[in-house]
C-alpha cells in the first residue's frame, strides 16, 4: 500500500510541475536557513573538539560586583587570584582548569609579521579538554609549575612559521620576544569555541600577569569537569555556597559579588550578554528562537497548504471515484499525508544539499577562524525531522478537507 501511495505521489508531482517547483523551493529554502542556523549553534555549543565532554563541563568566565546604591555594577572577566582562592579548592569536581583568554601577539618569519593568538593555561587544561594532537604532547603539571618555556601550537601556525607540520618538535617559536620550545601540534580549533580557541598555548606560569594581585577582575576563566553529568548540580551548589561567602571589595560601596558556573550554552550566552548573574537569559533566548523558528516554518507551510488545497480541487473526481468504490476517510487522509511527506522529504534533501553548499562557502570565506561547519549526523537528523514536521503541518488540513468531500459532490466538481 505504501509503495502505491508513493507511486501516486510521484505522478501527482509530475502532473503540475510549476506547483511542484514552488513547493520544493519554499521547503528547501526554509530548511536551508534553519539548518545553517542550527549548524552554527551546534558547532558553537555542541559536543565538538575540544569540548567533547560538554555534559560534564562547567565554565566560569565573568564576575559582577554590584553597588549598594542604584543599579550600577562592575562587570568583567575574572582574575587568576580569585579563581585560585575560590574555585581551585572546590571538592566535588573531578578536575579544575584555569587559563587566560587568548590575546594577539606578534611572531616574525623573516620580515613577515605573523599574528598569533596566544592563550596561557595550566596543566589541567589538557585533561579537561580533548584536543586532537597531530604531533607531540601537551605540557605537564610539573612543566607549568617550573615555568618551562614550552608551547603547543596549531597546524595553521605551524605551517606559517615553520613551513611544515612535521619535524617541528623541539624547534623554537618566538613571539613577543619570548622563545618557546614546541612540544606539540594540534588541529586548528574553530574561533567560535572561544573557551579553548588559540593559535598557541603556553604555561600560565610564563605569563606576565601578577598571580598574587587581589583584584577580582582580570583576564582569566575556569573550566570545571564533573565525574558524571549527575554531579553537575552538586558542583553548582557547592560553588554557589562559596560565592555567597565571597567578601565584597569595599563594604561601604559594594553590595554583592556575582559569579556563576554554567554549561557551554549558558556561559556563551552570558558572555555575549555581558552578564554573570544566575539569570543568564538562556530560557528567554531559546523561547525566542523557538518562536522565530515556528513563525519561519509557518509561512511556507501556509503556502504549501494553499497549493495542496488547489491540488485537492483538481483531484476531486479521483476522490469521488475512490469514495464511490468504498475508500474510507482514513484511507484518503493517510494517502494524502504520505504524498505530502514525500514532497517535503524531497524538499528536505534539496535543503540539505543547499545547506551543505552554503556552509562550505562560509568555511572557505575565513569569516570565522578555522571554521569547520559540516552537516554532521545531528544536523542531518534534524533536517529530516524538520521535513517530516513540515509535511505533517502542511498536510493535515488539506487531507482532512479532502476526506470530507462527498462522493457525489466530488464527482460533480470534477465534471465542472
PDB file of C-alpha atoms in Angstrom, residues 7-316:
ATOM      1  CA  UNK A   7       3.864   5.969  -6.998  1.00  0.00           C
ATOM      2  CA  UNK A   8       0.728   8.108  -6.960  1.00  0.00           C
ATOM      3  CA  UNK A   9       2.608  10.897  -5.193  1.00  0.00           C
ATOM      4  CA  UNK A  10       5.336  10.858  -7.860  1.00  0.00           C
ATOM      5  CA  UNK A  11       2.807  11.042 -10.692  1.00  0.00           C
ATOM      6  CA  UNK A  12       0.948  13.882  -8.962  1.00  0.00           C
ATOM      7  CA  UNK A  13       4.177  15.845  -8.609  1.00  0.00           C
ATOM      8  CA  UNK A  14       4.969  15.428 -12.296  1.00  0.00           C
ATOM      9  CA  UNK A  15       1.455  16.423 -13.323  1.00  0.00           C
ATOM     10  CA  UNK A  16       1.773  20.072 -12.239  1.00  0.00           C
ATOM     11  CA  UNK A  17       5.481  20.845 -12.437  1.00  0.00           C
ATOM     12  CA  UNK A  18       5.131  24.549 -11.641  1.00  0.00           C
ATOM     13  CA  UNK A  19       3.269  23.920  -8.359  1.00  0.00           C
ATOM     14  CA  UNK A  20       5.819  21.246  -7.528  1.00  0.00           C
ATOM     15  CA  UNK A  21       8.686  23.649  -8.154  1.00  0.00           C
ATOM     16  CA  UNK A  22       7.106  26.347  -5.965  1.00  0.00           C
ATOM     17  CA  UNK A  23       6.531  23.855  -3.175  1.00  0.00           C
ATOM     18  CA  UNK A  24      10.022  22.369  -3.319  1.00  0.00           C
ATOM     19  CA  UNK A  25      11.636  25.806  -3.443  1.00  0.00           C
ATOM     20  CA  UNK A  26       9.722  27.013  -0.383  1.00  0.00           C
ATOM     21  CA  UNK A  27      10.525  23.868   1.594  1.00  0.00           C
ATOM     22  CA  UNK A  28      14.198  23.596   0.615  1.00  0.00           C
ATOM     23  CA  UNK A  29      14.952  27.298   1.136  1.00  0.00           C
ATOM     24  CA  UNK A  30      13.289  27.318   4.558  1.00  0.00           C
ATOM     25  CA  UNK A  31      15.114  24.188   5.672  1.00  0.00           C
ATOM     26  CA  UNK A  32      18.407  25.501   4.312  1.00  0.00           C
ATOM     27  CA  UNK A  33      18.154  28.624   6.502  1.00  0.00           C
ATOM     28  CA  UNK A  34      17.158  26.606   9.575  1.00  0.00           C
ATOM     29  CA  UNK A  35      19.952  24.069   9.056  1.00  0.00           C
ATOM     30  CA  UNK A  36      22.620  26.738   8.589  1.00  0.00           C
ATOM     31  CA  UNK A  37      21.489  28.440  11.806  1.00  0.00           C
ATOM     32  CA  UNK A  38      21.438  25.103  13.622  1.00  0.00           C
ATOM     33  CA  UNK A  39      24.911  24.267  12.284  1.00  0.00           C
ATOM     34  CA  UNK A  40      26.260  27.471  13.855  1.00  0.00           C
ATOM     35  CA  UNK A  41      24.524  26.595  17.119  1.00  0.00           C
ATOM     36  CA  UNK A  42      25.801  23.017  17.111  1.00  0.00           C
ATOM     37  CA  UNK A  43      29.381  23.987  16.287  1.00  0.00           C
ATOM     38  CA  UNK A  44      29.352  26.671  18.973  1.00  0.00           C
ATOM     39  CA  UNK A  45      27.904  24.783  21.937  1.00  0.00           C
ATOM     40  CA  UNK A  46      27.643  21.170  20.768  1.00  0.00           C
ATOM     41  CA  UNK A  47      30.000  18.319  21.726  1.00  0.00           C
ATOM     42  CA  UNK A  48      32.875  19.049  19.360  1.00  0.00           C
ATOM     43  CA  UNK A  49      36.630  19.025  19.717  1.00  0.00           C
ATOM     44  CA  UNK A  50      37.991  20.096  22.099  1.00  0.00           C
ATOM     45  CA  UNK A  51      34.855  20.439  24.273  1.00  0.00           C
ATOM     46  CA  UNK A  52      33.678  16.892  23.637  1.00  0.00           C
ATOM     47  CA  UNK A  53      32.562  16.321  27.227  1.00  0.00           C
ATOM     48  CA  UNK A  54      30.099  19.236  27.326  1.00  0.00           C
ATOM     49  CA  UNK A  55      27.696  17.260  29.504  1.00  0.00           C
ATOM     50  CA  UNK A  56      30.374  17.203  32.237  1.00  0.00           C
ATOM     51  CA  UNK A  57      31.843  20.697  31.892  1.00  0.00           C
ATOM     52  CA  UNK A  58      31.034  23.952  33.681  1.00  0.00           C
ATOM     53  CA  UNK A  59      32.524  27.287  32.657  1.00  0.00           C
ATOM     54  CA  UNK A  60      33.220  30.346  34.814  1.00  0.00           C
ATOM     55  CA  UNK A  61      34.014  33.379  32.704  1.00  0.00           C
ATOM     56  CA  UNK A  62      32.539  36.570  34.198  1.00  0.00           C
ATOM     57  CA  UNK A  63      32.114  38.345  37.533  1.00  0.00           C
ATOM     58  CA  UNK A  64      29.941  41.255  38.653  1.00  0.00           C
ATOM     59  CA  UNK A  65      30.275  43.402  41.755  1.00  0.00           C
ATOM     60  CA  UNK A  66      27.035  45.312  42.334  1.00  0.00           C
ATOM     61  CA  UNK A  67      26.754  48.639  44.166  1.00  0.00           C
ATOM     62  CA  UNK A  68      24.564  49.303  47.185  1.00  0.00           C
ATOM     63  CA  UNK A  69      23.113  52.453  45.681  1.00  0.00           C
ATOM     64  CA  UNK A  70      21.469  52.422  42.288  1.00  0.00           C
ATOM     65  CA  UNK A  71      21.683  49.697  39.663  1.00  0.00           C
ATOM     66  CA  UNK A  72      25.354  50.192  38.815  1.00  0.00           C
ATOM     67  CA  UNK A  73      27.943  47.413  38.878  1.00  0.00           C
ATOM     68  CA  UNK A  74      31.455  46.465  37.834  1.00  0.00           C
ATOM     69  CA  UNK A  75      31.474  43.664  35.290  1.00  0.00           C
ATOM     70  CA  UNK A  76      34.304  41.821  33.617  1.00  0.00           C
ATOM     71  CA  UNK A  77      36.387  38.697  33.273  1.00  0.00           C
ATOM     72  CA  UNK A  78      37.910  37.162  36.379  1.00  0.00           C
ATOM     73  CA  UNK A  79      41.394  37.378  37.872  1.00  0.00           C
ATOM     74  CA  UNK A  80      43.727  34.445  38.358  1.00  0.00           C
ATOM     75  CA  UNK A  81      43.967  35.014  42.109  1.00  0.00           C
ATOM     76  CA  UNK A  82      40.161  34.969  42.518  1.00  0.00           C
ATOM     77  CA  UNK A  83      39.894  31.635  40.738  1.00  0.00           C
ATOM     78  CA  UNK A  84      42.795  30.192  42.740  1.00  0.00           C
ATOM     79  CA  UNK A  85      41.210  31.291  46.032  1.00  0.00           C
ATOM     80  CA  UNK A  86      37.574  30.380  45.425  1.00  0.00           C
ATOM     81  CA  UNK A  87      37.394  27.885  42.569  1.00  0.00           C
ATOM     82  CA  UNK A  88      40.515  25.735  42.758  1.00  0.00           C
ATOM     83  CA  UNK A  89      39.714  24.491  46.327  1.00  0.00           C
ATOM     84  CA  UNK A  90      36.280  23.081  45.346  1.00  0.00           C
ATOM     85  CA  UNK A  91      35.987  19.466  46.461  1.00  0.00           C
ATOM     86  CA  UNK A  92      33.247  17.963  44.293  1.00  0.00           C
ATOM     87  CA  UNK A  93      34.739  18.486  40.789  1.00  0.00           C
ATOM     88  CA  UNK A  94      36.969  15.859  39.236  1.00  0.00           C
ATOM     89  CA  UNK A  95      39.302  18.428  37.648  1.00  0.00           C
ATOM     90  CA  UNK A  96      39.581  22.232  37.509  1.00  0.00           C
ATOM     91  CA  UNK A  97      41.487  24.231  34.915  1.00  0.00           C
ATOM     92  CA  UNK A  98      42.380  27.936  34.982  1.00  0.00           C
ATOM     93  CA  UNK A  99      43.500  29.755  31.846  1.00  0.00           C
ATOM     94  CA  UNK A 100      43.606  33.194  30.286  1.00  0.00           C
ATOM     95  CA  UNK A 101      41.651  34.315  27.275  1.00  0.00           C
ATOM     96  CA  UNK A 102      43.611  34.419  24.050  1.00  0.00           C
ATOM     97  CA  UNK A 103      45.434  37.629  23.188  1.00  0.00           C
ATOM     98  CA  UNK A 104      47.064  38.639  19.941  1.00  0.00           C
ATOM     99  CA  UNK A 105      50.873  38.517  19.849  1.00  0.00           C
ATOM    100  CA  UNK A 106      53.403  39.028  17.078  1.00  0.00           C
ATOM    101  CA  UNK A 107      55.805  36.493  15.623  1.00  0.00           C
ATOM    102  CA  UNK A 108      58.095  37.125  12.675  1.00  0.00           C
ATOM    103  CA  UNK A 109      59.042  34.832   9.824  1.00  0.00           C
ATOM    104  CA  UNK A 110      61.891  36.728   8.208  1.00  0.00           C
ATOM    105  CA  UNK A 111      60.461  40.217   7.696  1.00  0.00           C
ATOM    106  CA  UNK A 112      56.884  38.951   7.593  1.00  0.00           C
ATOM    107  CA  UNK A 113      54.732  39.579  10.669  1.00  0.00           C
ATOM    108  CA  UNK A 114      52.585  36.687  11.825  1.00  0.00           C
ATOM    109  CA  UNK A 115      49.673  37.365  14.188  1.00  0.00           C
ATOM    110  CA  UNK A 116      49.460  34.605  16.786  1.00  0.00           C
ATOM    111  CA  UNK A 117      46.603  34.342  19.290  1.00  0.00           C
ATOM    112  CA  UNK A 118      48.268  33.154  22.496  1.00  0.00           C
ATOM    113  CA  UNK A 119      46.465  31.556  25.431  1.00  0.00           C
ATOM    114  CA  UNK A 120      48.104  30.746  28.778  1.00  0.00           C
ATOM    115  CA  UNK A 121      46.825  27.647  30.581  1.00  0.00           C
ATOM    116  CA  UNK A 122      47.584  25.350  33.471  1.00  0.00           C
ATOM    117  CA  UNK A 123      48.381  21.661  33.059  1.00  0.00           C
ATOM    118  CA  UNK A 124      44.814  20.555  33.836  1.00  0.00           C
ATOM    119  CA  UNK A 125      43.632  22.391  30.723  1.00  0.00           C
ATOM    120  CA  UNK A 126      44.775  19.462  28.598  1.00  0.00           C
ATOM    121  CA  UNK A 127      42.964  16.992  30.846  1.00  0.00           C
ATOM    122  CA  UNK A 128      39.515  18.579  30.869  1.00  0.00           C
ATOM    123  CA  UNK A 129      39.558  19.289  27.122  1.00  0.00           C
ATOM    124  CA  UNK A 130      40.178  16.840  24.273  1.00  0.00           C
ATOM    125  CA  UNK A 131      42.456  18.315  21.623  1.00  0.00           C
ATOM    126  CA  UNK A 132      43.422  16.374  18.505  1.00  0.00           C
ATOM    127  CA  UNK A 133      47.205  16.141  18.556  1.00  0.00           C
ATOM    128  CA  UNK A 134      48.832  15.566  15.186  1.00  0.00           C
ATOM    129  CA  UNK A 135      52.300  15.512  16.747  1.00  0.00           C
ATOM    130  CA  UNK A 136      53.870  15.640  20.192  1.00  0.00           C
ATOM    131  CA  UNK A 137      52.128  16.078  23.516  1.00  0.00           C
ATOM    132  CA  UNK A 138      50.698  18.710  25.903  1.00  0.00           C
ATOM    133  CA  UNK A 139      52.828  20.246  28.617  1.00  0.00           C
ATOM    134  CA  UNK A 140      52.571  18.662  32.045  1.00  0.00           C
ATOM    135  CA  UNK A 141      51.691  19.925  35.526  1.00  0.00           C
ATOM    136  CA  UNK A 142      55.371  19.877  36.502  1.00  0.00           C
ATOM    137  CA  UNK A 143      56.345  21.920  33.444  1.00  0.00           C
ATOM    138  CA  UNK A 144      53.731  24.528  34.386  1.00  0.00           C
ATOM    139  CA  UNK A 145      54.953  24.631  37.981  1.00  0.00           C
ATOM    140  CA  UNK A 146      58.569  25.069  36.890  1.00  0.00           C
ATOM    141  CA  UNK A 147      57.701  27.807  34.380  1.00  0.00           C
ATOM    142  CA  UNK A 148      59.119  25.872  31.437  1.00  0.00           C
ATOM    143  CA  UNK A 149      59.043  27.817  28.168  1.00  0.00           C
ATOM    144  CA  UNK A 150      57.276  25.140  26.157  1.00  0.00           C
ATOM    145  CA  UNK A 151      54.308  25.536  23.843  1.00  0.00           C
ATOM    146  CA  UNK A 152      51.650  23.741  21.849  1.00  0.00           C
ATOM    147  CA  UNK A 153      50.732  25.302  18.506  1.00  0.00           C
ATOM    148  CA  UNK A 154      48.021  24.661  15.954  1.00  0.00           C
ATOM    149  CA  UNK A 155      48.572  23.406  12.414  1.00  0.00           C
ATOM    150  CA  UNK A 156      47.999  26.804  10.789  1.00  0.00           C
ATOM    151  CA  UNK A 157      50.677  28.480  12.923  1.00  0.00           C
ATOM    152  CA  UNK A 158      52.996  25.536  12.410  1.00  0.00           C
ATOM    153  CA  UNK A 159      52.750  25.806   8.622  1.00  0.00           C
ATOM    154  CA  UNK A 160      53.021  29.602   8.641  1.00  0.00           C
ATOM    155  CA  UNK A 161      56.035  29.705  10.965  1.00  0.00           C
ATOM    156  CA  UNK A 162      57.974  26.552  10.032  1.00  0.00           C
ATOM    157  CA  UNK A 163      56.589  25.866   6.548  1.00  0.00           C
ATOM    158  CA  UNK A 164      55.529  22.338   7.532  1.00  0.00           C
ATOM    159  CA  UNK A 165      53.651  20.388  10.186  1.00  0.00           C
ATOM    160  CA  UNK A 166      56.172  17.576  10.505  1.00  0.00           C
ATOM    161  CA  UNK A 167      59.557  17.513  12.190  1.00  0.00           C
ATOM    162  CA  UNK A 168      58.934  20.675  14.237  1.00  0.00           C
ATOM    163  CA  UNK A 169      59.011  19.166  17.727  1.00  0.00           C
ATOM    164  CA  UNK A 170      61.892  20.586  19.712  1.00  0.00           C
ATOM    165  CA  UNK A 171      62.183  23.660  17.488  1.00  0.00           C
ATOM    166  CA  UNK A 172      61.779  27.181  18.859  1.00  0.00           C
ATOM    167  CA  UNK A 173      58.998  29.651  18.136  1.00  0.00           C
ATOM    168  CA  UNK A 174      59.434  33.275  19.229  1.00  0.00           C
ATOM    169  CA  UNK A 175      56.515  35.564  19.936  1.00  0.00           C
ATOM    170  CA  UNK A 176      56.683  38.991  21.567  1.00  0.00           C
ATOM    171  CA  UNK A 177      60.434  38.376  22.006  1.00  0.00           C
ATOM    172  CA  UNK A 178      59.908  35.280  24.151  1.00  0.00           C
ATOM    173  CA  UNK A 179      61.101  31.918  22.917  1.00  0.00           C
ATOM    174  CA  UNK A 180      59.163  28.692  23.429  1.00  0.00           C
ATOM    175  CA  UNK A 181      60.100  25.146  22.563  1.00  0.00           C
ATOM    176  CA  UNK A 182      57.399  23.433  20.526  1.00  0.00           C
ATOM    177  CA  UNK A 183      56.394  20.152  22.160  1.00  0.00           C
ATOM    178  CA  UNK A 184      53.024  19.593  20.486  1.00  0.00           C
ATOM    179  CA  UNK A 185      50.940  20.385  17.387  1.00  0.00           C
ATOM    180  CA  UNK A 186      47.134  20.200  17.415  1.00  0.00           C
ATOM    181  CA  UNK A 187      44.431  20.554  14.820  1.00  0.00           C
ATOM    182  CA  UNK A 188      43.010  24.057  14.429  1.00  0.00           C
ATOM    183  CA  UNK A 189      40.272  24.959  16.916  1.00  0.00           C
ATOM    184  CA  UNK A 190      37.356  26.982  15.459  1.00  0.00           C
ATOM    185  CA  UNK A 191      37.243  30.597  16.636  1.00  0.00           C
ATOM    186  CA  UNK A 192      33.651  30.170  17.838  1.00  0.00           C
ATOM    187  CA  UNK A 193      34.939  27.854  20.608  1.00  0.00           C
ATOM    188  CA  UNK A 194      36.242  30.875  22.475  1.00  0.00           C
ATOM    189  CA  UNK A 195      36.842  28.952  25.725  1.00  0.00           C
ATOM    190  CA  UNK A 196      39.568  26.871  24.108  1.00  0.00           C
ATOM    191  CA  UNK A 197      40.500  28.676  20.873  1.00  0.00           C
ATOM    192  CA  UNK A 198      44.047  29.918  20.275  1.00  0.00           C
ATOM    193  CA  UNK A 199      46.902  29.598  17.810  1.00  0.00           C
ATOM    194  CA  UNK A 200      49.392  28.862  20.560  1.00  0.00           C
ATOM    195  CA  UNK A 201      49.115  27.638  24.165  1.00  0.00           C
ATOM    196  CA  UNK A 202      51.799  28.164  26.810  1.00  0.00           C
ATOM    197  CA  UNK A 203      52.107  27.546  30.591  1.00  0.00           C
ATOM    198  CA  UNK A 204      50.292  30.196  32.604  1.00  0.00           C
ATOM    199  CA  UNK A 205      53.383  30.458  34.802  1.00  0.00           C
ATOM    200  CA  UNK A 206      55.238  32.080  31.880  1.00  0.00           C
ATOM    201  CA  UNK A 207      52.721  34.930  31.518  1.00  0.00           C
ATOM    202  CA  UNK A 208      53.428  38.433  32.780  1.00  0.00           C
ATOM    203  CA  UNK A 209      50.311  38.734  34.939  1.00  0.00           C
ATOM    204  CA  UNK A 210      50.640  39.048  38.702  1.00  0.00           C
ATOM    205  CA  UNK A 211      49.283  35.826  40.216  1.00  0.00           C
ATOM    206  CA  UNK A 212      49.023  37.484  43.640  1.00  0.00           C
ATOM    207  CA  UNK A 213      47.021  40.522  42.514  1.00  0.00           C
ATOM    208  CA  UNK A 214      43.997  40.554  44.898  1.00  0.00           C
ATOM    209  CA  UNK A 215      41.707  42.226  42.370  1.00  0.00           C
ATOM    210  CA  UNK A 216      38.608  40.266  41.431  1.00  0.00           C
ATOM    211  CA  UNK A 217      38.852  41.229  37.769  1.00  0.00           C
ATOM    212  CA  UNK A 218      41.462  40.048  35.296  1.00  0.00           C
ATOM    213  CA  UNK A 219      41.623  38.095  32.037  1.00  0.00           C
ATOM    214  CA  UNK A 220      41.106  34.518  33.235  1.00  0.00           C
ATOM    215  CA  UNK A 221      38.428  31.849  33.181  1.00  0.00           C
ATOM    216  CA  UNK A 222      37.942  28.427  34.732  1.00  0.00           C
ATOM    217  CA  UNK A 223      36.664  25.122  33.381  1.00  0.00           C
ATOM    218  CA  UNK A 224      35.288  22.574  35.835  1.00  0.00           C
ATOM    219  CA  UNK A 225      34.974  18.901  34.941  1.00  0.00           C
ATOM    220  CA  UNK A 226      32.485  16.707  36.800  1.00  0.00           C
ATOM    221  CA  UNK A 227      32.945  12.980  37.241  1.00  0.00           C
ATOM    222  CA  UNK A 228      29.486  12.347  35.802  1.00  0.00           C
ATOM    223  CA  UNK A 229      26.718  14.587  34.418  1.00  0.00           C
ATOM    224  CA  UNK A 230      24.743  13.830  37.581  1.00  0.00           C
ATOM    225  CA  UNK A 231      27.404  15.669  39.610  1.00  0.00           C
ATOM    226  CA  UNK A 232      26.822  18.980  37.807  1.00  0.00           C
ATOM    227  CA  UNK A 233      24.070  20.288  40.143  1.00  0.00           C
ATOM    228  CA  UNK A 234      26.147  19.254  43.168  1.00  0.00           C
ATOM    229  CA  UNK A 235      29.141  21.200  41.885  1.00  0.00           C
ATOM    230  CA  UNK A 236      26.992  24.232  41.113  1.00  0.00           C
ATOM    231  CA  UNK A 237      25.502  24.115  44.610  1.00  0.00           C
ATOM    232  CA  UNK A 238      28.958  23.958  46.218  1.00  0.00           C
ATOM    233  CA  UNK A 239      30.226  26.779  44.046  1.00  0.00           C
ATOM    234  CA  UNK A 240      27.188  28.936  44.839  1.00  0.00           C
ATOM    235  CA  UNK A 241      27.794  28.438  48.571  1.00  0.00           C
ATOM    236  CA  UNK A 242      31.399  29.544  48.149  1.00  0.00           C
ATOM    237  CA  UNK A 243      30.471  32.616  46.094  1.00  0.00           C
ATOM    238  CA  UNK A 244      27.849  33.648  48.641  1.00  0.00           C
ATOM    239  CA  UNK A 245      30.655  33.943  51.203  1.00  0.00           C
ATOM    240  CA  UNK A 246      32.991  35.968  48.996  1.00  0.00           C
ATOM    241  CA  UNK A 247      33.589  39.373  50.653  1.00  0.00           C
ATOM    242  CA  UNK A 248      32.886  42.459  48.577  1.00  0.00           C
ATOM    243  CA  UNK A 249      35.923  44.615  47.691  1.00  0.00           C
ATOM    244  CA  UNK A 250      34.558  47.673  49.512  1.00  0.00           C
ATOM    245  CA  UNK A 251      31.761  47.053  52.068  1.00  0.00           C
ATOM    246  CA  UNK A 252      30.837  50.744  52.016  1.00  0.00           C
ATOM    247  CA  UNK A 253      30.098  50.817  48.285  1.00  0.00           C
ATOM    248  CA  UNK A 254      29.528  47.251  47.112  1.00  0.00           C
ATOM    249  CA  UNK A 255      26.527  45.028  47.827  1.00  0.00           C
ATOM    250  CA  UNK A 256      27.367  41.585  46.408  1.00  0.00           C
ATOM    251  CA  UNK A 257      29.733  39.590  44.221  1.00  0.00           C
ATOM    252  CA  UNK A 258      28.040  37.611  41.445  1.00  0.00           C
ATOM    253  CA  UNK A 259      29.889  34.754  39.747  1.00  0.00           C
ATOM    254  CA  UNK A 260      28.075  31.876  38.091  1.00  0.00           C
ATOM    255  CA  UNK A 261      29.182  28.477  36.812  1.00  0.00           C
ATOM    256  CA  UNK A 262      27.237  27.367  33.748  1.00  0.00           C
ATOM    257  CA  UNK A 263      27.329  24.880  30.897  1.00  0.00           C
ATOM    258  CA  UNK A 264      28.736  25.756  27.487  1.00  0.00           C
ATOM    259  CA  UNK A 265      25.472  27.249  26.197  1.00  0.00           C
ATOM    260  CA  UNK A 266      24.873  29.230  29.380  1.00  0.00           C
ATOM    261  CA  UNK A 267      28.426  30.557  29.525  1.00  0.00           C
ATOM    262  CA  UNK A 268      28.325  31.569  25.856  1.00  0.00           C
ATOM    263  CA  UNK A 269      25.036  33.460  26.270  1.00  0.00           C
ATOM    264  CA  UNK A 270      26.307  35.044  29.458  1.00  0.00           C
ATOM    265  CA  UNK A 271      29.473  36.166  27.692  1.00  0.00           C
ATOM    266  CA  UNK A 272      27.629  37.869  24.859  1.00  0.00           C
ATOM    267  CA  UNK A 273      25.048  39.329  27.260  1.00  0.00           C
ATOM    268  CA  UNK A 274      27.859  40.703  29.419  1.00  0.00           C
ATOM    269  CA  UNK A 275      26.123  39.080  32.375  1.00  0.00           C
ATOM    270  CA  UNK A 276      27.276  36.939  35.298  1.00  0.00           C
ATOM    271  CA  UNK A 277      24.076  36.638  37.312  1.00  0.00           C
ATOM    272  CA  UNK A 278      22.096  33.380  37.647  1.00  0.00           C
ATOM    273  CA  UNK A 279      19.506  34.666  35.171  1.00  0.00           C
ATOM    274  CA  UNK A 280      21.728  34.192  32.140  1.00  0.00           C
ATOM    275  CA  UNK A 281      18.952  34.676  29.589  1.00  0.00           C
ATOM    276  CA  UNK A 282      19.172  31.162  28.118  1.00  0.00           C
ATOM    277  CA  UNK A 283      15.494  30.351  28.689  1.00  0.00           C
ATOM    278  CA  UNK A 284      14.373  33.646  27.143  1.00  0.00           C
ATOM    279  CA  UNK A 285      16.746  33.213  24.201  1.00  0.00           C
ATOM    280  CA  UNK A 286      15.634  29.642  23.485  1.00  0.00           C
ATOM    281  CA  UNK A 287      11.994  30.719  23.707  1.00  0.00           C
ATOM    282  CA  UNK A 288      12.578  33.464  21.147  1.00  0.00           C
ATOM    283  CA  UNK A 289      14.475  31.071  18.877  1.00  0.00           C
ATOM    284  CA  UNK A 290      11.660  28.503  19.087  1.00  0.00           C
ATOM    285  CA  UNK A 291       9.042  31.161  18.309  1.00  0.00           C
ATOM    286  CA  UNK A 292      11.035  32.531  15.361  1.00  0.00           C
ATOM    287  CA  UNK A 293      11.579  29.002  14.039  1.00  0.00           C
ATOM    288  CA  UNK A 294       7.870  28.250  14.246  1.00  0.00           C
ATOM    289  CA  UNK A 295       6.948  31.501  12.504  1.00  0.00           C
ATOM    290  CA  UNK A 296       9.627  30.955   9.868  1.00  0.00           C
ATOM    291  CA  UNK A 297       8.222  27.486   9.135  1.00  0.00           C
ATOM    292  CA  UNK A 298       4.613  28.681   9.293  1.00  0.00           C
ATOM    293  CA  UNK A 299       4.821  30.993   6.271  1.00  0.00           C
ATOM    294  CA  UNK A 300       5.922  28.373   3.714  1.00  0.00           C
ATOM    295  CA  UNK A 301       3.639  25.837   5.424  1.00  0.00           C
ATOM    296  CA  UNK A 302       0.643  28.091   4.784  1.00  0.00           C
ATOM    297  CA  UNK A 303       1.757  28.489   1.179  1.00  0.00           C
ATOM    298  CA  UNK A 304       2.032  24.729   0.835  1.00  0.00           C
ATOM    299  CA  UNK A 305      -1.431  24.304   2.385  1.00  0.00           C
ATOM    300  CA  UNK A 306      -2.907  26.614  -0.274  1.00  0.00           C
ATOM    301  CA  UNK A 307      -1.137  24.687  -3.033  1.00  0.00           C
ATOM    302  CA  UNK A 308      -2.371  21.398  -1.586  1.00  0.00           C
ATOM    303  CA  UNK A 309      -5.955  22.638  -1.392  1.00  0.00           C
ATOM    304  CA  UNK A 310      -5.749  23.641  -5.073  1.00  0.00           C
ATOM    305  CA  UNK A 311      -4.472  20.171  -5.915  1.00  0.00           C
ATOM    306  CA  UNK A 312      -7.354  18.601  -3.991  1.00  0.00           C
ATOM    307  CA  UNK A 313      -9.897  20.559  -6.010  1.00  0.00           C
ATOM    308  CA  UNK A 314      -8.214  19.367  -9.211  1.00  0.00           C
ATOM    309  CA  UNK A 315      -8.368  15.766  -7.964  1.00  0.00           C
ATOM    310  CA  UNK A 316     -11.979  15.905  -6.815  1.00  0.00           C
TER     311      UNK A 316
END
